[in-house]
XYZ file of C-alpha atoms in Angstrom:
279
model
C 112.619 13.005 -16.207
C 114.707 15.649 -17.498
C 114.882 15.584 -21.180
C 119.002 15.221 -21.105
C 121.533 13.661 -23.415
C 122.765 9.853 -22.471
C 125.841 9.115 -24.402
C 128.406 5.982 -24.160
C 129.046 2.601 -25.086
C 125.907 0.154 -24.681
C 125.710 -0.902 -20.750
C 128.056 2.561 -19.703
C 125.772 5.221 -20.731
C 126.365 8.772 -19.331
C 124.059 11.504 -18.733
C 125.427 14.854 -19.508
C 122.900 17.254 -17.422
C 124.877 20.569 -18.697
C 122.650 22.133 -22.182
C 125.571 22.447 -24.677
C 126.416 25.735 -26.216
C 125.541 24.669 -30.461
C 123.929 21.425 -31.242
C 123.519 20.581 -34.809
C 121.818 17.713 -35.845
C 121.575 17.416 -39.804
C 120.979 14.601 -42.011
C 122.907 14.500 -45.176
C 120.181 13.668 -47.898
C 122.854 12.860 -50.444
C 120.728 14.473 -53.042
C 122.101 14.608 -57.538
C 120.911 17.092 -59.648
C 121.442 16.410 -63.118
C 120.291 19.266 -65.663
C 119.309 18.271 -68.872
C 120.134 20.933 -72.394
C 116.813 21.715 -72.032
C 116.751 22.823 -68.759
C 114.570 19.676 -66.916
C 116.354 18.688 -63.850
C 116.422 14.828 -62.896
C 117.426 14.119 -59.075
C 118.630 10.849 -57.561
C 118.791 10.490 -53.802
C 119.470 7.216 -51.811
C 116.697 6.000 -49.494
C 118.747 6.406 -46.516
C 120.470 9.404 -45.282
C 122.910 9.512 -42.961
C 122.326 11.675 -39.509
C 125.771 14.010 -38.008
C 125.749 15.501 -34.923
C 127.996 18.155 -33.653
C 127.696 19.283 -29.967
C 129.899 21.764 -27.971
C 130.282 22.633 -24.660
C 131.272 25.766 -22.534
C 132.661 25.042 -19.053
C 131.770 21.204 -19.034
C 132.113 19.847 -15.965
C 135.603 17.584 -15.232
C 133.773 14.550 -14.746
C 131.461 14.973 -18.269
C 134.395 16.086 -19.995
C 136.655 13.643 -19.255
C 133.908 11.283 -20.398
C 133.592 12.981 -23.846
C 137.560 12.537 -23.868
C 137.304 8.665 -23.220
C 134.518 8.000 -26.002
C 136.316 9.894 -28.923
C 139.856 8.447 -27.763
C 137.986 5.247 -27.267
C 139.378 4.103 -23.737
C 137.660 1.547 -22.118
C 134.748 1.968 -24.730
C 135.892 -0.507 -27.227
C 135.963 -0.486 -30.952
C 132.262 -0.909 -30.867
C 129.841 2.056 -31.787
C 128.511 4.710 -29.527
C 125.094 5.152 -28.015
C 123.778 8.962 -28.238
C 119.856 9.505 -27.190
C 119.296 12.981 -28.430
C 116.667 14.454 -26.419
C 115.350 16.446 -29.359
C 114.160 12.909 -30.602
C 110.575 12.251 -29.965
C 110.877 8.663 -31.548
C 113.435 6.403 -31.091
C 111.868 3.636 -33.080
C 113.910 3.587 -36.967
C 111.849 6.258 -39.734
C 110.892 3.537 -41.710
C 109.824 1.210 -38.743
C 108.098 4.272 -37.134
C 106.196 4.494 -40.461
C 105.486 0.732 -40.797
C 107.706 0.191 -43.677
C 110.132 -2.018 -44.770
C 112.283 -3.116 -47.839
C 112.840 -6.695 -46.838
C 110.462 -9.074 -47.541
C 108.334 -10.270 -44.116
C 109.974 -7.122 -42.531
C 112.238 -8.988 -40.436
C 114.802 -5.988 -40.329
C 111.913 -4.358 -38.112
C 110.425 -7.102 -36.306
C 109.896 -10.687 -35.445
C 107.225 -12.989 -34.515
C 106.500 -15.232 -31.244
C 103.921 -16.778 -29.102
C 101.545 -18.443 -31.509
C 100.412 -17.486 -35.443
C 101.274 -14.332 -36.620
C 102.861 -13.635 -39.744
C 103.859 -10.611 -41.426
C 103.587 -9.145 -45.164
C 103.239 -5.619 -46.913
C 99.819 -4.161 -47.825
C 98.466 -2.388 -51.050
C 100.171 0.595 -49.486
C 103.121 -0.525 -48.629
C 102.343 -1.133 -45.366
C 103.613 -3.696 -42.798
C 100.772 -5.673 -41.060
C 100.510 -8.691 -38.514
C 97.939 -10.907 -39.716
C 97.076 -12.562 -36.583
C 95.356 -15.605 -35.647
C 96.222 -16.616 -32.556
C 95.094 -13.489 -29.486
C 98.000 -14.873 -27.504
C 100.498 -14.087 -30.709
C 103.022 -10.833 -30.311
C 105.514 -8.856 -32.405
C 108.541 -7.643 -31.312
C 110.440 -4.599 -32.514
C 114.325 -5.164 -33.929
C 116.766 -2.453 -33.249
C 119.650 -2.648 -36.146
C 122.322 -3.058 -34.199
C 122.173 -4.130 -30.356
C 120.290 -6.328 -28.410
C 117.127 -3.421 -27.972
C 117.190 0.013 -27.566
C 120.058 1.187 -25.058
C 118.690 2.618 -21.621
C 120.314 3.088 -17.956
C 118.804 1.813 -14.749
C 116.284 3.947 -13.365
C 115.793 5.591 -16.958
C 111.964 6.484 -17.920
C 110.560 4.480 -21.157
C 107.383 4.804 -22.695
C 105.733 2.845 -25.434
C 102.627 3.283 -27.416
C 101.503 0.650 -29.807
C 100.695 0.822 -33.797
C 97.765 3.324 -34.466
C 94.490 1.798 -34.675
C 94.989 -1.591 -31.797
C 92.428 -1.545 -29.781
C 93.041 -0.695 -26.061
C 90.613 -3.151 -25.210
C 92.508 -6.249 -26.052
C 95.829 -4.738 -26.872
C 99.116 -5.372 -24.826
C 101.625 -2.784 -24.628
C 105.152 -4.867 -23.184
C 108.537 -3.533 -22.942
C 111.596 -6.132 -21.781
C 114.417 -5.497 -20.451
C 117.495 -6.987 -20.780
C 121.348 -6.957 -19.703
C 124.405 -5.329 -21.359
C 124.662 -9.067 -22.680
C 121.165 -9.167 -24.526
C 119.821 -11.996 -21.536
C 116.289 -11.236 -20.735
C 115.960 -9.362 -17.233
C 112.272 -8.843 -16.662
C 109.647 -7.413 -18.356
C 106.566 -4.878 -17.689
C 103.249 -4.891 -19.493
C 100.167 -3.300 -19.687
C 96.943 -4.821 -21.006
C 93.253 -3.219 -21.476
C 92.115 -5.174 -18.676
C 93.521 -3.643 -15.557
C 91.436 -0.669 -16.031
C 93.967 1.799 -15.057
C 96.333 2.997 -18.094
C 95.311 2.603 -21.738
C 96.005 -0.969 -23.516
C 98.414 0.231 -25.853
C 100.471 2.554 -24.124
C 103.155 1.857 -21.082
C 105.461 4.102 -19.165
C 107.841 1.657 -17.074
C 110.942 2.472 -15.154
C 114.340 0.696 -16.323
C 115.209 -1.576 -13.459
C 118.811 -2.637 -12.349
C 121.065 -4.169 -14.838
C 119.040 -2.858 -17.588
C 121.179 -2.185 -20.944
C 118.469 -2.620 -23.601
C 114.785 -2.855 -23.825
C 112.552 -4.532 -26.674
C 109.345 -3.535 -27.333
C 106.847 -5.995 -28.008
C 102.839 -5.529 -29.041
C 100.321 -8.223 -28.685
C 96.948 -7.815 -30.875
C 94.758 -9.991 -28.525
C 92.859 -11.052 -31.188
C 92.141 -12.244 -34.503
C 92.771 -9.779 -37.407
C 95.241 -8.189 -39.295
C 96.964 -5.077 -37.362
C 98.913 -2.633 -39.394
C 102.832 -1.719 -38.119
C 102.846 2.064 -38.739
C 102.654 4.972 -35.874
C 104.051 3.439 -32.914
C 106.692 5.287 -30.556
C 109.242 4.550 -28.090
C 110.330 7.473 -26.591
C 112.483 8.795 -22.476
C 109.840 10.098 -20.908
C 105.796 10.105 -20.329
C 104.439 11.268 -23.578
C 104.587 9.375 -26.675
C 103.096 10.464 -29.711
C 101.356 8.310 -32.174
C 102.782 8.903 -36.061
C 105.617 10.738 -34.755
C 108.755 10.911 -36.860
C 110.850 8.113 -36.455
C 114.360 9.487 -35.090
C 115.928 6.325 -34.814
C 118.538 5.649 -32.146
C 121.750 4.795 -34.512
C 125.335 3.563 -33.854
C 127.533 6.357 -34.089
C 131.174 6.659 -33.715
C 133.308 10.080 -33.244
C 134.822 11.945 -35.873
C 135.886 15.315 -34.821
C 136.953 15.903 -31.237
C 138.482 19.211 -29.554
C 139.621 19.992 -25.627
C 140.489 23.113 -25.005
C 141.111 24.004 -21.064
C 138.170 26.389 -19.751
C 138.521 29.433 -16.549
C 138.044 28.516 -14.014
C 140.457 25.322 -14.516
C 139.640 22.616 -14.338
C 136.793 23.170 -16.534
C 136.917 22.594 -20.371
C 135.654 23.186 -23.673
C 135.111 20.450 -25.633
C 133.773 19.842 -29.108
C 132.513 16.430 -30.344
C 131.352 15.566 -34.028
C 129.820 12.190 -34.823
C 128.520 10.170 -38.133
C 126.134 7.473 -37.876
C 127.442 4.528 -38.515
C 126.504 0.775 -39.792
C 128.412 -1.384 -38.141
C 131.119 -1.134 -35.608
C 133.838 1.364 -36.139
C 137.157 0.199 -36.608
């Protein structure tokens, strides 16, 4: 699958096939420098920084532009925020999540628990890891601010588990569910079947697909650490990649000017990541 952008309100995504003519894609690290009279500098910087991404277009097709148009001037989106999946990102799973690292206690901003006794707690290191003691136990990953992380039907989405589960025992699950966060279906690999690694699966979204979770199951007794998973369009995740995130953005900046040969058009979009919806 072409490594395109997919951009839209959860459920309504759009695939914009044409490459776009500047794409910036900077995080604002926020950073303080405060010189003492003796020269020492002190710097403060929150732990979150904020991603903006401005894209623009030469020629856009009528159909893609008028799309662009719709999201900024939010008709028929509504007030909610935006889906973007950059296809620069390699990892769609949250930095700190991708890295197995949390600030709230049990990590439940991350992930959750089902299916027998697991339980979850940070390690000398910092370090988020399943103690599990039940091999039919799993842990689900939490996206911030939907149901899962937003795909399309027919969409390609791979999933590799935490470094260092063991392919043997290991189930790699992804499920799918509607634009109204009910469970669809879901599609799992385990050691087992003898075909595809344990911890890895490449599944196709299927119809009615808005979000997908991904879940891990240990399949045995231990205590598995969190950090250097991926979920990532395409075939080929990457263990320990940097975690891109897939935030909720909302439009800031928009321009339309009319392109030759009409009626093709320039257009300009700049967008914030956002925390909640935007009003």
């Amino acid at each position: 699958m072409a490594r395109n952008l997919w951009i839209g309100a959860p459920g309504r995504l759009r695939e914009i096939r044409q490459a776009a003519k500047s794409w910036e894609r900077t995080a604002e690290l926020n950073v303080t420098e405060f010189k003492a009279l003796e020269g020492r500098v002190t710097t403060f910087a929150p732990t979150r920084t904020v991603r903006r991404l401005k894209l623009s277009f030469d020629a856009l097709e009528p159909a893609d532009a008028q799309h662009l148009a719709q999201l900024a001037r939010r008709v028929g989106t509504g007030r909610g925020p935006l889906v973007v999946l950059d296809p620069v990102s390699v990892n769609l799973l949250d930095p700190y999540q991708a890295a197995g690292q949390s600030d709230v206690p049990g990590g439940w901003d991350h992930w959750f628990t089902m299916n027998g006794d697991i339980a979850l707690a940070r390690n000398a290191d910092a370090v988020t890891t399943a103690d599990c003691q039940d091999p039919a136990a799993a842990v689900g990953w939490v996206h911030g601010t939907w149901a899962g992380w937003p795909v399309a039907p027919g969409m390609r989405v791979s999933w590799l588990l935490p470094a260092g589960w063991d392919p043997a025992t290991a189930t790699a699950q992804l499920d799918w569910k509607a634009a109204d966060g009910t469970y669809l279906s879901t599609g799992q690999v385990t050691g087992s079947t003898g075909q595809v690694t344990g911890t890895t699966l490449t599944a196709t979204a299927p119809a009615g697909a808005a979000f997908v979770t991904p879940v891990g199951r240990p399949g045995a007794i231990g205590l598995f650490g969190l950090a250097g998973a991926c979920l990532t369009l395409g075939d080929t995740p990457v263990a320990h990649a940097l975690g891109d995130g897939c935030p909720a953005m909302a439009v800031t900046a928009y321009s339309d000017v009319p392109a030759r040969p009409l009626p093709y058009r320039n257009i300009s979009v700049d967008l914030v990541e956002v925390r909640r919806a935007a009003l």
